[in-house]
Coordinates of N, CA and C in Angstrom, one line a residue:
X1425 N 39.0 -37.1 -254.9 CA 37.8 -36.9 -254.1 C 37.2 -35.5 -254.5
X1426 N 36.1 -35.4 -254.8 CA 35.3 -34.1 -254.8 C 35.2 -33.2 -254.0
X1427 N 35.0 -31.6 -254.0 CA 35.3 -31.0 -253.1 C 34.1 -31.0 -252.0
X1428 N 32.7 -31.3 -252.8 CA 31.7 -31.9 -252.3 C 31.7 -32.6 -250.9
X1429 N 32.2 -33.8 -251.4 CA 32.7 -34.9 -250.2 C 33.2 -34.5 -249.5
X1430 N 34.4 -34.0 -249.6 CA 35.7 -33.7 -248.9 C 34.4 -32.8 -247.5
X1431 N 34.0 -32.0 -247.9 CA 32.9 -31.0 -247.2 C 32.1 -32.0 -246.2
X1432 N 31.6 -32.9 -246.6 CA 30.9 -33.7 -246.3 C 31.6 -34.5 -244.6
X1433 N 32.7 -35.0 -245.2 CA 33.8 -35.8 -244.4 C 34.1 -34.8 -243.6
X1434 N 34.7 -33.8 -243.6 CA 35.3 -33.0 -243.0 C 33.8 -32.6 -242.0
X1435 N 33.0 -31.9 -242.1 CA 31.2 -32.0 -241.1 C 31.1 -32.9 -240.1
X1436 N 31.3 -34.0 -241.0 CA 31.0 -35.1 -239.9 C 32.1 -35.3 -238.8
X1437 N 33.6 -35.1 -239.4 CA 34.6 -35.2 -238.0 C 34.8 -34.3 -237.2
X1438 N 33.9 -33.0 -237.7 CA 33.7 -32.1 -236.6 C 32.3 -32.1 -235.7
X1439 N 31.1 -32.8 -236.4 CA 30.4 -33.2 -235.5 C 30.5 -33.9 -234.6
X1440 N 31.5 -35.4 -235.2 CA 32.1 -36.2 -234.0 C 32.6 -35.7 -232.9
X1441 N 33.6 -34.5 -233.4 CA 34.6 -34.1 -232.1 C 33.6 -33.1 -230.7
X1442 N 32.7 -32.8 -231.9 CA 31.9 -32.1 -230.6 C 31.1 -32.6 -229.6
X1443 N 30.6 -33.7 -230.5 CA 30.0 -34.7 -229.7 C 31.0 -35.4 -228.9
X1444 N 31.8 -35.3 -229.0 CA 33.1 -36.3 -227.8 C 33.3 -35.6 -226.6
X1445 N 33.0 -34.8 -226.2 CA 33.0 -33.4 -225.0 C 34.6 -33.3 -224.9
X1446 N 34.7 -33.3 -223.9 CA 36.4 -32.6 -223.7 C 37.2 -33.8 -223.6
X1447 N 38.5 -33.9 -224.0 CA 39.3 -34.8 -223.8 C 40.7 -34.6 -223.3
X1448 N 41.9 -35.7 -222.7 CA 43.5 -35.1 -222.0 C 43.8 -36.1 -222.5
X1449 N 46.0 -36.2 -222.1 CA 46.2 -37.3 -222.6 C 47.0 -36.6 -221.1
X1450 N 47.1 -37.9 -220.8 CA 48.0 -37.6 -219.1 C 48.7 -38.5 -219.2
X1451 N 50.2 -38.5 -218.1 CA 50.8 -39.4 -218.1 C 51.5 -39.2 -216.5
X1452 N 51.6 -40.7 -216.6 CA 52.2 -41.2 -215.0 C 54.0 -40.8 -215.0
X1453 N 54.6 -41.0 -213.7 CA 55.9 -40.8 -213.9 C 56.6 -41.8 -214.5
X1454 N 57.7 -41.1 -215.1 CA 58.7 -42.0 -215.7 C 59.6 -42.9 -214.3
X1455 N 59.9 -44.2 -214.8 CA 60.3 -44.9 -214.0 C 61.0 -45.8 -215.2
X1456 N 62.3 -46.6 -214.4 CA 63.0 -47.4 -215.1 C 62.5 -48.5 -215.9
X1457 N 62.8 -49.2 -216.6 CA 62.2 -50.4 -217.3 C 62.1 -51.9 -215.8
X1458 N 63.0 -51.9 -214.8 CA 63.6 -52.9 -214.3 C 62.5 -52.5 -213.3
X1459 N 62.1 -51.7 -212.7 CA 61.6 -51.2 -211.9 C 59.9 -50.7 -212.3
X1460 N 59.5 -50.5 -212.8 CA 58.2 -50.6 -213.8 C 57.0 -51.2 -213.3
X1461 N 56.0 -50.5 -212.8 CA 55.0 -51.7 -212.3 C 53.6 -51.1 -212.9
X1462 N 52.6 -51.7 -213.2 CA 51.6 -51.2 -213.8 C 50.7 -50.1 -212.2
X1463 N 50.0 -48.8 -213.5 CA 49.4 -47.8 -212.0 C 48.3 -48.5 -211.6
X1464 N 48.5 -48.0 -209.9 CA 47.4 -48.1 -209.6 C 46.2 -47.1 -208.7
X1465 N 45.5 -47.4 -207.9 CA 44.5 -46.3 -207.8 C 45.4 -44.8 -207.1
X1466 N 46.9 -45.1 -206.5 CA 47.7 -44.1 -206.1 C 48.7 -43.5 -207.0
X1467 N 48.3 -43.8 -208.1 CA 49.4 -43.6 -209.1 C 48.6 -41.9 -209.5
X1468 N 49.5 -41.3 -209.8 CA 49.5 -39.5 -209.9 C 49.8 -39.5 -211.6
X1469 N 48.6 -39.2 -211.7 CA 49.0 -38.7 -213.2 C 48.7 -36.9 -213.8
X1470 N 49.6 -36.6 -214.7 CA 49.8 -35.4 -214.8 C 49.2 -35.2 -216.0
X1471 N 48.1 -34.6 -215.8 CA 47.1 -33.8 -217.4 C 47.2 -32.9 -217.6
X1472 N 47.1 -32.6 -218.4 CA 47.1 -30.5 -218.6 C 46.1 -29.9 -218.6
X1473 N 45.1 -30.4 -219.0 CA 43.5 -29.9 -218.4 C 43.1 -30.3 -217.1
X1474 N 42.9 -31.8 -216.4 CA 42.3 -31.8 -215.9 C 43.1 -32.0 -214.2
X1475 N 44.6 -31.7 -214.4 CA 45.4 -31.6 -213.2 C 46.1 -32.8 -213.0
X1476 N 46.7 -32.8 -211.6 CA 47.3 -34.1 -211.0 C 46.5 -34.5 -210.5
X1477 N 46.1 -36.2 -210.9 CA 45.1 -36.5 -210.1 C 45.1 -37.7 -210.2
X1478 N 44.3 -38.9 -209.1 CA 44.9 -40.6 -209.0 C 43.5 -40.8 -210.7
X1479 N 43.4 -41.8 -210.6 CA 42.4 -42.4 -211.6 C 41.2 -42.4 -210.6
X1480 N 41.0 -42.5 -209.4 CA 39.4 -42.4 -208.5 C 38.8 -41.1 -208.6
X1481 N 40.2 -40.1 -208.8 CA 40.0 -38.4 -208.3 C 39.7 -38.1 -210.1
X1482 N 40.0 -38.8 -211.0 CA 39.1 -38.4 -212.5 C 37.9 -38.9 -212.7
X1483 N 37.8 -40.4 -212.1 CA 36.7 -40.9 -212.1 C 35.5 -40.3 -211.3
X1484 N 36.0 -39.3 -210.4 CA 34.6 -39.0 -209.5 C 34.4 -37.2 -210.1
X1485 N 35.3 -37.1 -211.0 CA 34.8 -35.0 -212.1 C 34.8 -35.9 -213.4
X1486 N 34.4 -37.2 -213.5 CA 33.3 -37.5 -214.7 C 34.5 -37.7 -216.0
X1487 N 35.8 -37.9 -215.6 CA 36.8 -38.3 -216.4 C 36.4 -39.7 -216.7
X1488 N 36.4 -40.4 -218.1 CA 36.4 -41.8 -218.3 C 37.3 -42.2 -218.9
X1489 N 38.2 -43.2 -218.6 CA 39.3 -43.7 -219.6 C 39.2 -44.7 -221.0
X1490 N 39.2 -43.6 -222.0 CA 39.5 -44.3 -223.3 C 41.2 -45.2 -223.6
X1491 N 41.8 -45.2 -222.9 CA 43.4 -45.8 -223.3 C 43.8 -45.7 -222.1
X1492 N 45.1 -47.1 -222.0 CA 46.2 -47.0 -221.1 C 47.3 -47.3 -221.7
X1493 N 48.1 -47.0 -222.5 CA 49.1 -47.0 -223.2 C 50.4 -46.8 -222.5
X1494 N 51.1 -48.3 -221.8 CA 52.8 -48.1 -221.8 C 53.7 -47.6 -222.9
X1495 N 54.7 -46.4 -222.6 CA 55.0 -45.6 -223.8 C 56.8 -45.5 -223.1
X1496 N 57.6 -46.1 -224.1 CA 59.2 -45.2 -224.0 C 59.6 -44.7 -224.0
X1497 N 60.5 -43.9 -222.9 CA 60.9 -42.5 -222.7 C 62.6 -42.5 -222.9
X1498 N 63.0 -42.1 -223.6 CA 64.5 -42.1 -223.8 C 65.1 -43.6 -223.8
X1499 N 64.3 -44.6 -224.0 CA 65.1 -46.3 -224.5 C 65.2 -46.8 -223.5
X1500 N 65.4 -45.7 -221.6 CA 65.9 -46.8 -220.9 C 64.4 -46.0 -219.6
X1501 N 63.4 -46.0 -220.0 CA 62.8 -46.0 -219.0 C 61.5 -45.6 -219.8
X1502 N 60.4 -46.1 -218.8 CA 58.7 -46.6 -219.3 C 57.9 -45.5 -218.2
X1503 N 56.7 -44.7 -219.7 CA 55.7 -43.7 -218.7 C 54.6 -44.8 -218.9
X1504 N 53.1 -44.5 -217.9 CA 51.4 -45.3 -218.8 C 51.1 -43.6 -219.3
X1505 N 50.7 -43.7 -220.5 CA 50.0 -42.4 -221.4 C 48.5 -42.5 -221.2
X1506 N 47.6 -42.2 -220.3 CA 46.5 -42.4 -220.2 C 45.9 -41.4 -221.3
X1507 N 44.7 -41.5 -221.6 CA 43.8 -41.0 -222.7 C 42.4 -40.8 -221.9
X1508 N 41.9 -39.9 -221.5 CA 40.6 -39.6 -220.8 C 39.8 -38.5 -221.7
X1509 N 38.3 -38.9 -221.0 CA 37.7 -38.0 -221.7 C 36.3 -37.6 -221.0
X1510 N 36.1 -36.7 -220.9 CA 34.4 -36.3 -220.2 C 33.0 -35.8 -221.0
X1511 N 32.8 -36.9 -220.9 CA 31.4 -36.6 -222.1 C 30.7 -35.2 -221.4
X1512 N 30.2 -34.3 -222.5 CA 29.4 -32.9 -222.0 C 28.0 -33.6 -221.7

C-alpha cells in the first residue's frame, strides 16, 4: 500500500471514531453456567465510564446499545458484555 493511502485510510477511521461520540463496554455479574439467565431491566451492569447502572438508567443519559454479547469467564461461569455508546 502507498503511504498516500495508508494516510487516507488512517483520516477516515479517525473521522469515523469521532463521529461515533463516546463509547463503554460493561458487563453484568459473573454467574454460573447452570444458573445463567439472560439480563434484564434489573440487571446492574458495571462500565467504567458511564457507572453501575440497569439498561433503563443508560437508556434515559442517552446510552444506546450496540451489542449484547454472552462471554466465558474462567470455563465454568458466563458474564453479558454489553457494548454502548452515546452519540455527541
Amino acid at each position: 500500500m502507498r503511504p498516500a493511502a495508508f494516510g487516507v485510510i488512517a483520516f477516515g477511521l479517525v473521522s469515523f471514531a469521532a463521529a461515533a461520540g463516546e463509547a463503554d463496554i460493561c458487563y453484568s455479574p459473573a454467574t454460573d453456567f447452570a444458573s445463567a439467565v439472560p439480563p434484564t431491566n434489573d440487571t446492574v451492569f458495571e462500565c467504567p465510564i458511564a457507572g453501575s447502572k440497569t439498561l433503563p438508567e443508560l437508556a434515559a443519559e442517552g446510552w444506546e446499545i450496540v451489542q449484547l454479547t454472552p462471554v466465558t469467564v474462567g470455563g465454568t461461569q458466563i458474564t453479558d458484555q454489553l457494548v454502548i455508546q452515546r452519540k455527541s
